[in-house]
Amino acid sequence: MSPVELTGEMLIGASDVFGSSGTFTGRDPRTGEDLKPVYGLGDRTEVEQAAGLAWDAFRSYRQTDGETRAAFLDRIAANLEAVTGELVTRVVTETGIAEPRVRGELARTVSQLRLFGRVLREGSWIGARIEPPLPDRKPLPRPDLRQRKIPLGPVAVFGASNFPLAFSVAGGDTASALAAGCPVIVKAHSSHPGTSEIVGRAIRAAVAESGLPEGVFSLLYGRGSKLGTALVADPRVRAVGFTGSRGGGLALAATAAARPVPIPVYAEMSSVNPVFLLPGALSDAPEDLGAAFVTSLTTGTGQLCTNPGLVFAVDSPALEIFLESAAASVSATPAAPMLSQSICSAFSEGVQRYAAHPAVQPVAAGGPGESIDAAGVTHLFTTTGSAFLADKSLHEEVFGAASLVVRIEDASALPLIVEALEGQLTATIHAGAADLHLAGQLLPELELKVGRIIFNGWPTGVDVGQAMVHGGPYPSTYDGRSTSVGTLAIERFLRPVAYQDLPEPLCPAGLDDANELGIFRQLDGTYGRA
Amino acid sequence: MSPVELTGEMLIGASDVFGSSGTFTGRDPRTGEDLKPVYGLGDRTEVEQAAGLAWDAFRSYRQTDGETRAAFLDRIAANLEAVTGELVTRVVTETGIAEPRVRGELARTVSQLRLFGRVLREGSWIGARIEPPLPDRKPLPRPDLRQRKIPLGPVAVFGASNFPLAFSVAGGDTASALAAGCPVIVKAHSSHPGTSEIVGRAIRAAVAESGLPEGVFSLLYGRGSKLGTALVADPRVRAVGFTGSRGGGLALAATAAARPVPIPVYAEMSSVNPVFLLPGALSDAPEDLGAAFVTSLTTGTGQLCTNPGLVFAVDSPALEIFLESAAASVSATPAAPMLSQSICSAFSEGVQRYAAHPAVQPVAAGGPGESIDAAGVTHLFTTTGSAFLADKSLHEEVFGAASLVVRIEDASALPLIVEALEGQLTATIHAGAADLHLAGQLLPELELKVGRIIFNGWPTGVDVGQAMVHGGPYPSTYDGRSTSVGTLAIERFLRPVAYQDLPEPLCPAGLDDANELGIFRQLDGTYGRA
């Protein structure tokens, strides 16, 4: 591909539209410098246009076969790889994320697109169920019944700031919605408009190269909540994917519920990702655990959804060693740019809240960041189990590299702690051989609170695969019945339909007697490829 | 079992509680006579008690194995069969439904319970997915990841009036929630309290016989929305199953969304179940179709969720024959008792609305019902396609045996008609060999509007099996991503959880390497029993 020339335009189907509702620019969080070009903000008009095109496109796009959509996702991946150089440069400039991590995130993003391609080629995602007719059944004959899953319709995707590639324009929500057969309208995150435009143009090129209708993809820019609200309220939009703040997610959910026809909102909102250091594991290797914890805490300058914001451990000499080790690692961690000045300000406020809390003690702080505009300085604090239980404000997420180590008097208090927690994306248990009984007691309690439970590891680093769950009870997500990472994410954008006594010539692919697609399905209650 | 003595008490776990917030009785809709005993109404206190017991029970009930829960469902079925005589008598007395249909509904109810028992014994419902570790993967090793589905928590079930067995205390919502591992708290429908008590006592006996904690099941009585609102607002209740009016369903959904922690509401609310008589099918057998239509229309005195309330056909001589045949059948249909006086009044108002509409003509009315207290008299009307498109009030459900035949000028208007329709549980297409092309055009449009599409049959008669979908886009249900009938209904009460590097001794059943349950699952992206 030739180099992408950034224009500041929205991509509305095949049209370039420079928004007329004001302008904004990206900004380098390392220097505070405004970045070219200027971006034009859209409003209701562009939402209307994009939604109209998306609905038109839906009628044919949803009928495309698995191979067509898989090849489309592969093309998006290839188009992104073809602009790796300028894309990586722009992401680094707009977000301050270090280049190796950006390259890793790009690899994850393209492999995610190809993973959904494999899901489509495999084909079992349609959830086919067939019950052959039983004309002689008493008291009533059984009709021929065939069930499959079909896509919901156009999906509004809100790009996240903290994963400018993997959870943004061509991220997990977009990949899973396109895989399901749903056109996508992305509202770009305003902290990385150039990244969004580069990725958006790569998707749009793939739409054209695949011969798909232009409305399969649009990219809009909007400031504040106005454009996003209009998008969620549009009758042609049928589901929402969002990763961001709790306030933002709840506002979209309220808009979606107030529509004449409500729609599902898959909003990932906040998570503190508690870590439980059980006594055996802690005394086995307190120093190593302390260092490894800080590595997880500071990954991405602490701005990952699965950042470990709370650590629970029984007061003990081993815990002191853990804290000393963690403190040394924190002190040795240089400040790094955060994603934006507003995220940096919110982080500083959260750190101040900890620092000013009478029951919270500082343990260590990382290197200062005088030379960085939006500097994220790592912080570690401690408090007690009773203080934690007494004050819900200590349960809240501080988005960034700050964590609170909670000293518990006795392991018997852990179930009470777990019960007091809000819903989380993850929980982590460090358990040695001596801790298995206690871990077994905690596990069922944690299952009620989280979407993923990690043993003897760290919550950051979400593997994109078939068995991942990146979701969890409210408020970690608005709808805890799903995942936003991994192949199960496709189910968010599907619903079942049954056909009774369907004439054979009208039978959709995958529901035919011969199973020409060779997919896994359920036939008369039995699973197989028959 | 010994005969059930009705006491008018609520069943709160193992306790009998006569509510102290007023009383009510059942009523025979055939005679208007109040039925003994008097029932005591509950309030917030009993909701608290039932929810507390349910939450306590959930912790152990959700951990029971498939065989335990299957045997429990089988016991409920057997206990219901053991009281067949008195149960059938009471249903007939409280609802006016004819005895043969009540017996059929009981058979359906017990077979539904046993069907979910088979789902549990088969075991694949947990949706196991395993990704073995890849320690040598670059750039990062893959951890061991295992995913399964776990139950949400206690479920509030609101009994429906029109299926006093199959959609009530031991109906589909209860069966699927109990199968999923969720305790159930039923708010009985006030039109069949005696039926509810008999069924409730059968379930409670099964709880005890199965050695399960008492809180697995409770049965409450409440008038108006107060008790139901308290139930949906209780923090220990984690999902709602409801079948009833649109207003009722929306009120519960609003309560659920306003909770500190919102929960899913599976509300089946209203459906007019359009029938499309395509020209070839209509001219092939207009007379037979007319008679068969009225059989479907009048089944259950028209009070089935899938009652065919709208019929679309191109104006033609064959349509006149259809209407004559249908009119003859309607005229020959005697009045029958409706489920309650309030349903009967609402039905009469709906019929009056049709009769008073300037663009609606009466076709026929059934036999009068002077001797019946809540008499449902069958009515058939016609209107034109343009009148239908012009007036949304003609799209609304009239709950009961009234239907509107819409005369279309030309088959080319059908897509426009479909697009104007609200979401529906079902749509029906009568298509002859000559209609296949037209049917093929309508099918994708109807898929966007409904949960089940029937060919050359009638929407009433919902087969309870593996491939059924009884659900559909809003407003036919509040959440069109699911079904309330058939085995897929279990998924409403589940959510996925992933385990990363789980120690082998803590591995839940179904996620073990050996697959000792022998369930169908996904291993490294491939489906099978490995």
mmCIF file of C-alpha atoms in Angstrom, chain B residues 53-344:
data_model
loop_
_atom_site.group_PDB
_atom_site.id
_atom_site.type_symbol
_atom_site.label_atom_id
_atom_site.label_comp_id
_atom_site.label_asym_id
_atom_site.label_seq_id
_atom_site.Cartn_x
_atom_site.Cartn_y
_atom_site.Cartn_z
ATOM 1 C CA LEU B 53 -32.826 -18.581 51.590
ATOM 2 C CA ALA B 54 -32.287 -18.630 47.826
ATOM 3 C CA TRP B 55 -28.878 -17.036 48.101
ATOM 4 C CA ASP B 56 -27.832 -19.461 50.843
ATOM 5 C CA ALA B 57 -29.075 -22.356 48.738
ATOM 6 C CA PHE B 58 -27.345 -21.079 45.631
ATOM 7 C CA ARG B 59 -23.878 -21.603 47.101
ATOM 8 C CA SER B 60 -24.376 -25.333 47.334
ATOM 9 C CA TYR B 61 -27.062 -25.885 44.686
ATOM 10 C CA ARG B 62 -24.911 -24.467 41.930
ATOM 11 C CA GLN B 63 -22.199 -26.981 42.801
ATOM 12 C CA THR B 64 -24.491 -30.013 42.504
ATOM 13 C CA ASP B 65 -23.683 -32.309 39.608
ATOM 14 C CA GLY B 66 -25.834 -32.857 36.551
ATOM 15 C CA GLU B 67 -27.264 -36.140 37.777
ATOM 16 C CA THR B 68 -28.389 -34.573 41.073
ATOM 17 C CA ARG B 69 -30.213 -31.756 39.339
ATOM 18 C CA ALA B 70 -31.635 -34.078 36.671
ATOM 19 C CA ALA B 71 -33.009 -36.387 39.359
ATOM 20 C CA PHE B 72 -34.489 -33.354 41.105
ATOM 21 C CA LEU B 73 -36.289 -32.266 37.922
ATOM 22 C CA ASP B 74 -37.483 -35.826 37.402
ATOM 23 C CA ARG B 75 -38.865 -35.822 40.944
ATOM 24 C CA ILE B 76 -40.762 -32.611 40.327
ATOM 25 C CA ALA B 77 -42.241 -34.203 37.202
ATOM 26 C CA ALA B 78 -43.209 -37.363 39.065
ATOM 27 C CA ASN B 79 -44.700 -35.380 41.941
ATOM 28 C CA LEU B 80 -46.817 -33.423 39.497
ATOM 29 C CA GLU B 81 -48.008 -36.604 37.820
ATOM 30 C CA ALA B 82 -48.905 -38.009 41.223
ATOM 31 C CA VAL B 83 -51.405 -35.194 41.784
ATOM 32 C CA THR B 84 -52.755 -35.178 38.231
ATOM 33 C CA GLY B 85 -56.371 -35.561 39.237
ATOM 34 C CA GLU B 86 -56.669 -32.711 41.675
ATOM 35 C CA LEU B 87 -54.284 -30.538 39.683
ATOM 36 C CA VAL B 88 -56.277 -30.873 36.460
ATOM 37 C CA THR B 89 -59.506 -30.199 38.301
ATOM 38 C CA ARG B 90 -58.119 -27.089 39.933
ATOM 39 C CA VAL B 91 -56.658 -25.724 36.689
ATOM 40 C CA VAL B 92 -59.980 -26.192 34.909
ATOM 41 C CA THR B 93 -61.814 -24.483 37.762
ATOM 42 C CA GLU B 94 -59.424 -21.549 38.039
ATOM 43 C CA THR B 95 -58.815 -20.894 34.360
ATOM 44 C CA GLY B 96 -61.754 -22.259 32.422
ATOM 45 C CA ILE B 97 -59.367 -24.105 30.137
ATOM 46 C CA ALA B 98 -60.961 -27.289 28.854
ATOM 47 C CA GLU B 99 -59.777 -30.476 30.547
ATOM 48 C CA PRO B 100 -58.163 -32.105 27.493
ATOM 49 C CA ARG B 101 -55.999 -29.052 26.962
ATOM 50 C CA VAL B 102 -55.085 -28.952 30.644
ATOM 51 C CA ARG B 103 -54.026 -32.607 30.470
ATOM 52 C CA GLY B 104 -51.975 -31.814 27.390
ATOM 53 C CA GLU B 105 -50.371 -28.875 29.127
ATOM 54 C CA LEU B 106 -49.508 -31.006 32.135
ATOM 55 C CA ALA B 107 -47.912 -33.593 29.862
ATOM 56 C CA ARG B 108 -45.935 -30.829 28.217
ATOM 57 C CA THR B 109 -44.869 -29.440 31.581
ATOM 58 C CA VAL B 110 -43.558 -32.732 32.950
ATOM 59 C CA SER B 111 -41.867 -33.626 29.672
ATOM 60 C CA GLN B 112 -40.213 -30.210 29.712
ATOM 61 C CA LEU B 113 -38.798 -30.887 33.178
ATOM 62 C CA ARG B 114 -37.495 -34.270 32.021
ATOM 63 C CA LEU B 115 -36.063 -32.754 28.859
ATOM 64 C CA PHE B 116 -33.905 -30.435 30.947
ATOM 65 C CA GLY B 117 -32.926 -33.476 33.008
ATOM 66 C CA ARG B 118 -31.613 -35.060 29.804
ATOM 67 C CA VAL B 119 -29.728 -31.864 28.989
ATOM 68 C CA LEU B 120 -28.068 -32.053 32.400
ATOM 69 C CA ARG B 121 -27.166 -35.729 32.045
ATOM 70 C CA GLU B 122 -25.737 -35.082 28.584
ATOM 71 C CA GLY B 123 -23.647 -32.317 30.149
ATOM 72 C CA SER B 124 -22.422 -30.311 27.151
ATOM 73 C CA TRP B 125 -24.478 -27.293 28.263
ATOM 74 C CA ILE B 126 -21.520 -26.065 30.340
ATOM 75 C CA GLY B 127 -19.838 -24.967 27.090
ATOM 76 C CA ALA B 128 -16.404 -26.284 28.026
ATOM 77 C CA ARG B 129 -13.488 -24.874 26.070
ATOM 78 C CA ILE B 130 -9.902 -25.859 26.765
ATOM 79 C CA GLU B 131 -6.709 -24.368 25.392
ATOM 80 C CA PRO B 132 -3.695 -26.342 26.565
ATOM 81 C CA PRO B 133 -0.587 -24.349 27.443
ATOM 82 C CA LEU B 134 1.976 -23.572 24.748
ATOM 83 C CA PRO B 135 5.111 -22.843 26.796
ATOM 84 C CA ASP B 136 7.242 -22.331 23.691
ATOM 85 C CA ARG B 137 4.909 -19.978 21.837
ATOM 86 C CA LYS B 138 6.570 -16.725 20.660
ATOM 87 C CA PRO B 139 6.589 -13.921 21.596
ATOM 88 C CA LEU B 140 4.750 -15.063 24.718
ATOM 89 C CA PRO B 141 3.934 -18.514 26.048
ATOM 90 C CA ARG B 142 0.251 -19.416 26.120
ATOM 91 C CA PRO B 143 -1.126 -20.254 29.560
ATOM 92 C CA ASP B 144 -3.488 -23.135 30.222
ATOM 93 C CA LEU B 145 -7.006 -21.722 29.727
ATOM 94 C CA ARG B 146 -10.272 -23.473 30.537
ATOM 95 C CA GLN B 147 -13.703 -21.961 30.117
ATOM 96 C CA ARG B 148 -17.111 -23.075 31.307
ATOM 97 C CA LYS B 149 -20.514 -21.563 31.992
ATOM 98 C CA ILE B 150 -21.766 -21.095 35.539
ATOM 99 C CA PRO B 151 -25.216 -20.112 36.849
ATOM 100 C CA LEU B 152 -26.049 -16.455 37.492
ATOM 101 C CA GLY B 153 -27.773 -16.837 40.864
ATOM 102 C CA PRO B 154 -31.347 -16.890 42.167
ATOM 103 C CA VAL B 155 -33.969 -16.256 39.481
ATOM 104 C CA ALA B 156 -37.321 -14.523 39.965
ATOM 105 C CA VAL B 157 -40.020 -16.188 37.875
ATOM 106 C CA PHE B 158 -43.377 -14.540 37.207
ATOM 107 C CA GLY B 159 -46.073 -17.063 36.414
ATOM 108 C CA ALA B 160 -48.141 -16.423 33.291
ATOM 109 C CA SER B 161 -51.915 -16.565 33.287
ATOM 110 C CA ASN B 162 -52.362 -18.275 29.950
ATOM 111 C CA PHE B 163 -50.292 -21.372 30.624
ATOM 112 C CA PRO B 164 -51.038 -22.100 34.289
ATOM 113 C CA LEU B 165 -48.711 -25.110 34.143
ATOM 114 C CA ALA B 166 -46.249 -24.805 31.252
ATOM 115 C CA PHE B 167 -45.369 -21.111 31.798
ATOM 116 C CA SER B 168 -46.097 -20.875 35.481
ATOM 117 C CA VAL B 169 -44.754 -22.248 38.768
ATOM 118 C CA ALA B 170 -43.048 -25.318 37.286
ATOM 119 C CA GLY B 171 -42.947 -23.975 33.740
ATOM 120 C CA GLY B 172 -40.172 -23.350 31.272
ATOM 121 C CA ASP B 173 -38.489 -20.505 33.166
ATOM 122 C CA THR B 174 -38.399 -22.524 36.387
ATOM 123 C CA ALA B 175 -37.200 -25.689 34.657
ATOM 124 C CA SER B 176 -34.408 -23.934 32.775
ATOM 125 C CA ALA B 177 -33.289 -21.889 35.782
ATOM 126 C CA LEU B 178 -33.236 -24.921 38.092
ATOM 127 C CA ALA B 179 -31.365 -26.865 35.410
ATOM 128 C CA ALA B 180 -28.784 -24.082 35.159
ATOM 129 C CA GLY B 181 -28.157 -24.296 38.903
ATOM 130 C CA CYS B 182 -30.211 -21.263 39.922
ATOM 131 C CA PRO B 183 -32.669 -21.319 42.835
ATOM 132 C CA VAL B 184 -36.100 -20.031 41.840
ATOM 133 C CA ILE B 185 -38.507 -17.680 43.573
ATOM 134 C CA VAL B 186 -41.883 -17.694 41.846
ATOM 135 C CA LYS B 187 -44.406 -14.927 42.103
ATOM 136 C CA ALA B 188 -47.626 -16.811 41.449
ATOM 137 C CA HIS B 189 -50.075 -15.379 38.962
ATOM 138 C CA SER B 190 -53.104 -14.231 40.931
ATOM 139 C CA SER B 191 -55.531 -15.862 38.517
ATOM 140 C CA HIS B 192 -54.551 -19.412 39.527
ATOM 141 C CA PRO B 193 -53.377 -19.450 43.152
ATOM 142 C CA GLY B 194 -54.637 -22.955 43.896
ATOM 143 C CA THR B 195 -52.899 -24.369 40.853
ATOM 144 C CA SER B 196 -49.766 -22.525 41.932
ATOM 145 C CA GLU B 197 -49.962 -23.931 45.434
ATOM 146 C CA ILE B 198 -50.446 -27.522 44.250
ATOM 147 C CA VAL B 199 -47.496 -27.224 41.879
ATOM 148 C CA GLY B 200 -45.418 -25.360 44.445
ATOM 149 C CA ARG B 201 -45.939 -28.089 47.021
ATOM 150 C CA ALA B 202 -44.887 -30.696 44.459
ATOM 151 C CA ILE B 203 -41.655 -28.790 43.826
ATOM 152 C CA ARG B 204 -41.008 -28.263 47.518
ATOM 153 C CA ALA B 205 -41.485 -31.984 48.170
ATOM 154 C CA ALA B 206 -38.959 -32.719 45.426
ATOM 155 C CA VAL B 207 -36.489 -30.320 47.043
ATOM 156 C CA ALA B 208 -36.733 -32.225 50.306
ATOM 157 C CA GLU B 209 -36.725 -35.665 48.661
ATOM 158 C CA SER B 210 -33.594 -34.673 46.772
ATOM 159 C CA GLY B 211 -31.827 -33.515 49.922
ATOM 160 C CA LEU B 212 -31.408 -30.025 48.500
ATOM 161 C CA PRO B 213 -31.359 -26.848 50.596
ATOM 162 C CA GLU B 214 -34.835 -25.465 51.199
ATOM 163 C CA GLY B 215 -34.078 -22.127 49.529
ATOM 164 C CA VAL B 216 -33.878 -23.741 46.091
ATOM 165 C CA PHE B 217 -37.572 -22.923 45.700
ATOM 166 C CA SER B 218 -40.060 -20.450 47.129
ATOM 167 C CA LEU B 219 -43.539 -19.398 46.062
ATOM 168 C CA LEU B 220 -44.958 -15.956 46.847
ATOM 169 C CA TYR B 221 -48.316 -14.249 46.321
ATOM 170 C CA GLY B 222 -48.614 -10.539 45.684
ATOM 171 C CA ARG B 223 -51.166 -8.171 44.203
ATOM 172 C CA GLY B 224 -50.286 -5.285 41.940
ATOM 173 C CA SER B 225 -46.639 -4.608 41.299
ATOM 174 C CA LYS B 226 -45.304 -4.096 44.826
ATOM 175 C CA LEU B 227 -44.112 -7.582 45.700
ATOM 176 C CA GLY B 228 -42.841 -8.223 42.200
ATOM 177 C CA THR B 229 -40.895 -4.971 42.204
ATOM 178 C CA ALA B 230 -39.331 -5.823 45.562
ATOM 179 C CA LEU B 231 -38.384 -9.233 44.224
ATOM 180 C CA VAL B 232 -36.672 -7.856 41.114
ATOM 181 C CA ALA B 233 -34.942 -5.173 43.195
ATOM 182 C CA ASP B 234 -33.550 -7.631 45.755
ATOM 183 C CA PRO B 235 -29.740 -7.752 45.430
ATOM 184 C CA ARG B 236 -29.711 -11.538 45.773
ATOM 185 C CA VAL B 237 -31.951 -12.021 42.740
ATOM 186 C CA ARG B 238 -29.768 -12.209 39.620
ATOM 187 C CA ALA B 239 -32.167 -12.696 36.693
ATOM 188 C CA VAL B 240 -35.865 -12.478 35.873
ATOM 189 C CA GLY B 241 -38.171 -14.676 33.810
ATOM 190 C CA PHE B 242 -41.542 -13.180 32.917
ATOM 191 C CA THR B 243 -44.407 -13.865 30.538
ATOM 192 C CA GLY B 244 -47.207 -11.344 30.413
ATOM 193 C CA SER B 245 -48.154 -7.888 29.246
ATOM 194 C CA ARG B 246 -45.856 -5.347 27.673
ATOM 195 C CA GLY B 247 -46.522 -2.905 30.489
ATOM 196 C CA GLY B 248 -45.693 -5.497 33.113
ATOM 197 C CA GLY B 249 -42.519 -6.589 31.385
ATOM 198 C CA LEU B 250 -41.290 -3.040 30.841
ATOM 199 C CA ALA B 251 -41.910 -2.138 34.484
ATOM 200 C CA LEU B 252 -39.796 -5.075 35.626
ATOM 201 C CA ALA B 253 -37.075 -4.212 33.109
ATOM 202 C CA ALA B 254 -36.991 -0.636 34.426
ATOM 203 C CA THR B 255 -36.697 -1.903 38.002
ATOM 204 C CA ALA B 256 -33.917 -4.288 37.012
ATOM 205 C CA ALA B 257 -31.989 -1.561 35.177
ATOM 206 C CA ALA B 258 -32.285 0.862 38.109
ATOM 207 C CA ARG B 259 -30.693 -1.544 40.610
ATOM 208 C CA PRO B 260 -27.212 -0.736 41.901
ATOM 209 C CA VAL B 261 -26.264 -3.886 40.008
ATOM 210 C CA PRO B 262 -28.550 -4.304 36.952
ATOM 211 C CA ILE B 263 -29.720 -7.812 36.021
ATOM 212 C CA PRO B 264 -31.077 -9.418 32.849
ATOM 213 C CA VAL B 265 -34.833 -9.546 32.335
ATOM 214 C CA TYR B 266 -36.218 -12.228 30.048
ATOM 215 C CA ALA B 267 -39.712 -10.900 29.478
ATOM 216 C CA GLU B 268 -42.014 -12.292 26.853
ATOM 217 C CA MET B 269 -44.459 -9.475 26.281
ATOM 218 C CA SER B 270 -46.638 -9.415 23.177
ATOM 219 C CA SER B 271 -46.826 -10.799 19.698
ATOM 220 C CA VAL B 272 -49.379 -10.653 16.887
ATOM 221 C CA ASN B 273 -47.795 -13.508 14.903
ATOM 222 C CA PRO B 274 -48.420 -12.464 11.312
ATOM 223 C CA VAL B 275 -49.474 -15.097 8.773
ATOM 224 C CA PHE B 276 -48.701 -14.648 5.095
ATOM 225 C CA LEU B 277 -50.922 -16.516 2.669
ATOM 226 C CA LEU B 278 -48.957 -16.415 -0.574
ATOM 227 C CA PRO B 279 -51.011 -16.487 -3.771
ATOM 228 C CA GLY B 280 -50.221 -20.047 -4.852
ATOM 229 C CA ALA B 281 -50.911 -21.598 -1.464
ATOM 230 C CA LEU B 282 -54.092 -19.587 -1.104
ATOM 231 C CA SER B 283 -55.496 -20.595 -4.466
ATOM 232 C CA ASP B 284 -54.495 -24.240 -3.926
ATOM 233 C CA ALA B 285 -56.747 -24.754 -0.880
ATOM 234 C CA PRO B 286 -58.524 -21.588 0.277
ATOM 235 C CA GLU B 287 -61.300 -23.387 2.069
ATOM 236 C CA ASP B 288 -59.057 -25.715 4.039
ATOM 237 C CA LEU B 289 -56.781 -22.840 4.971
ATOM 238 C CA GLY B 290 -59.730 -20.830 6.263
ATOM 239 C CA ALA B 291 -60.869 -23.630 8.526
ATOM 240 C CA ALA B 292 -57.365 -24.449 9.747
ATOM 241 C CA PHE B 293 -56.724 -20.786 10.472
ATOM 242 C CA VAL B 294 -59.758 -20.566 12.723
ATOM 243 C CA THR B 295 -58.702 -23.724 14.551
ATOM 244 C CA SER B 296 -55.398 -22.024 15.363
ATOM 245 C CA LEU B 297 -57.093 -18.713 16.161
ATOM 246 C CA THR B 298 -59.492 -20.248 18.645
ATOM 247 C CA THR B 299 -57.142 -22.678 20.365
ATOM 248 C CA GLY B 300 -57.101 -21.791 24.037
ATOM 249 C CA THR B 301 -59.829 -19.221 23.361
ATOM 250 C CA GLY B 302 -57.173 -17.282 21.463
ATOM 251 C CA GLN B 303 -55.075 -16.740 24.570
ATOM 252 C CA LEU B 304 -51.840 -18.283 23.340
ATOM 253 C CA CYS B 305 -48.695 -16.167 22.898
ATOM 254 C CA THR B 306 -48.493 -17.420 19.328
ATOM 255 C CA ASN B 307 -52.121 -16.722 18.407
ATOM 256 C CA PRO B 308 -52.349 -15.627 14.738
ATOM 257 C CA GLY B 309 -53.644 -12.066 15.095
ATOM 258 C CA LEU B 310 -52.805 -10.832 11.597
ATOM 259 C CA VAL B 311 -53.262 -12.488 8.220
ATOM 260 C CA PHE B 312 -51.900 -10.963 5.018
ATOM 261 C CA ALA B 313 -53.105 -12.039 1.590
ATOM 262 C CA VAL B 314 -53.465 -10.556 -1.873
ATOM 263 C CA ASP B 315 -57.023 -9.585 -2.757
ATOM 264 C CA SER B 316 -58.335 -12.363 -4.979
ATOM 265 C CA PRO B 317 -61.268 -14.710 -5.460
ATOM 266 C CA ALA B 318 -59.347 -17.284 -3.455
ATOM 267 C CA LEU B 319 -59.129 -14.859 -0.532
ATOM 268 C CA GLU B 320 -62.927 -14.516 -0.652
ATOM 269 C CA ILE B 321 -63.272 -18.283 -0.398
ATOM 270 C CA PHE B 322 -60.768 -18.296 2.483
ATOM 271 C CA LEU B 323 -62.783 -15.619 4.269
ATOM 272 C CA GLU B 324 -66.074 -17.405 3.698
ATOM 273 C CA SER B 325 -64.629 -20.612 5.060
ATOM 274 C CA ALA B 326 -63.084 -18.822 8.019
ATOM 275 C CA ALA B 327 -66.315 -16.938 8.673
ATOM 276 C CA ALA B 328 -68.250 -20.189 8.705
ATOM 277 C CA SER B 329 -65.799 -21.669 11.191
ATOM 278 C CA VAL B 330 -65.887 -18.581 13.378
ATOM 279 C CA SER B 331 -69.661 -18.537 13.392
ATOM 280 C CA ALA B 332 -69.680 -22.180 14.422
ATOM 281 C CA THR B 333 -67.282 -21.552 17.318
ATOM 282 C CA PRO B 334 -69.083 -21.334 20.624
ATOM 283 C CA ALA B 335 -67.983 -18.763 23.159
ATOM 284 C CA ALA B 336 -65.638 -20.092 25.802
ATOM 285 C CA PRO B 337 -64.449 -18.785 29.143
ATOM 286 C CA MET B 338 -61.390 -16.575 29.066
ATOM 287 C CA LEU B 339 -58.752 -16.836 31.780
ATOM 288 C CA SER B 340 -60.073 -14.010 33.894
ATOM 289 C CA GLN B 341 -62.549 -11.180 33.918
ATOM 290 C CA SER B 342 -59.803 -8.595 33.406
ATOM 291 C CA ILE B 343 -58.431 -10.396 30.354
ATOM 292 C CA CYS B 344 -61.977 -10.683 29.037
#
